[in-house]
Amino acid sequence: MMGANNSLASRLKEKCPNLFLMKCICHSFHLCASYACEKLPNDVEQLAKDVYNFFSNSSKRIDQYKEFQEFANVFPYKILHPSQEMAFPRIGYQKIDFTI
């Protein structure tokens, strides 16, 4: 869609030379994160799966995890299922704060 030669963006630019096109930062970031996750060793992905499985199979462990978060005075994150298709949930993140 945003290629330089034969894309929707280049065709729109031909019709309207003064057109300003802005790429979606979310999609660009997702592509970067996906590529970065492909470069992670398999051990990291397996660790994320093991951690999820360790907590998901026991409500007692989940309660202990919540207690630890309160004790450590950190935001109570939930451990998400490692997904094969998404970049950050794949490694267990729930929230990413981009502060400028």
XYZ file of C-alpha atoms in Angstrom:
100
model
C 0.000 0.000 0.000
C 2.816 2.437 0.757
C 5.465 1.302 -1.736
C 7.373 3.786 -3.866
C 6.589 2.413 -7.332
C 3.254 0.690 -7.865
C 1.178 1.229 -4.753
C -1.948 3.032 -3.702
C 0.185 5.787 -2.193
C 2.196 6.355 -5.384
C -0.971 6.411 -7.499
C -2.601 8.943 -5.183
C 0.561 11.068 -5.333
C 0.331 11.059 -9.145
C -3.228 12.410 -9.005
C -2.570 14.897 -6.186
C 1.121 15.932 -6.046
C 0.583 18.033 -2.895
C -0.920 15.116 -1.002
C 0.682 14.362 2.359
C 0.629 10.677 3.290
C 1.440 9.483 6.772
C 2.205 5.859 7.520
C 0.494 4.281 10.506
C 3.030 4.092 13.331
C 1.147 1.173 14.895
C 1.553 -0.984 11.814
C 5.190 0.023 11.412
C 5.853 -0.794 15.061
C 4.091 -4.153 14.724
C 6.266 -5.070 11.738
C 9.412 -4.133 13.677
C 8.301 -6.063 16.754
C 7.355 -9.122 14.698
C 10.751 -9.124 13.019
C 12.495 -8.715 16.390
C 10.541 -11.642 17.859
C 11.585 -13.838 14.952
C 15.196 -13.209 15.969
C 14.626 -14.339 19.569
C 16.055 -17.741 20.441
C 13.475 -20.517 20.762
C 14.384 -20.811 24.438
C 12.823 -17.398 25.133
C 9.543 -18.392 23.495
C 9.533 -21.710 25.340
C 10.167 -19.900 28.636
C 7.168 -17.624 27.975
C 4.985 -20.671 27.295
C 6.252 -22.461 30.404
C 5.602 -19.422 32.620
C 2.074 -19.075 31.238
C 1.368 -22.787 31.752
C 2.792 -22.687 35.283
C 0.381 -19.949 36.341
C -2.649 -20.844 34.205
C -3.070 -24.280 35.743
C -3.353 -23.105 39.340
C -5.593 -20.468 40.895
C -3.399 -20.613 44.013
C -0.326 -19.612 41.968
C -2.290 -16.784 40.345
C -3.282 -15.512 43.806
C 0.351 -15.687 44.939
C 1.397 -13.799 41.798
C -1.167 -11.063 42.592
C 0.053 -10.882 46.200
C 3.626 -10.500 44.994
C 2.628 -7.670 42.652
C 0.941 -5.862 45.545
C 3.987 -6.460 47.757
C 6.358 -5.173 45.059
C 4.041 -2.203 44.474
C 3.850 -2.768 40.703
C 0.966 -2.465 38.269
C -1.028 -5.742 38.376
C -0.328 -7.280 34.979
C -2.086 -10.404 33.816
C 0.051 -13.079 32.158
C -1.350 -13.522 28.665
C -1.291 -16.649 26.545
C 1.746 -16.664 24.245
C 0.298 -16.198 20.778
C 1.983 -17.308 17.579
C 0.566 -14.420 15.569
C 0.973 -11.318 17.690
C 4.310 -9.790 18.520
C 4.050 -8.660 22.124
C 1.474 -11.016 23.598
C 3.761 -13.742 22.281
C 6.283 -12.783 24.930
C 3.750 -12.051 27.647
C 3.254 -8.297 27.668
C -0.138 -6.770 28.266
C 0.505 -3.047 28.215
C 3.174 -0.939 26.577
C 3.433 2.668 27.635
C 4.946 5.016 25.071
C 5.569 8.268 26.864
C 7.239 11.145 25.093
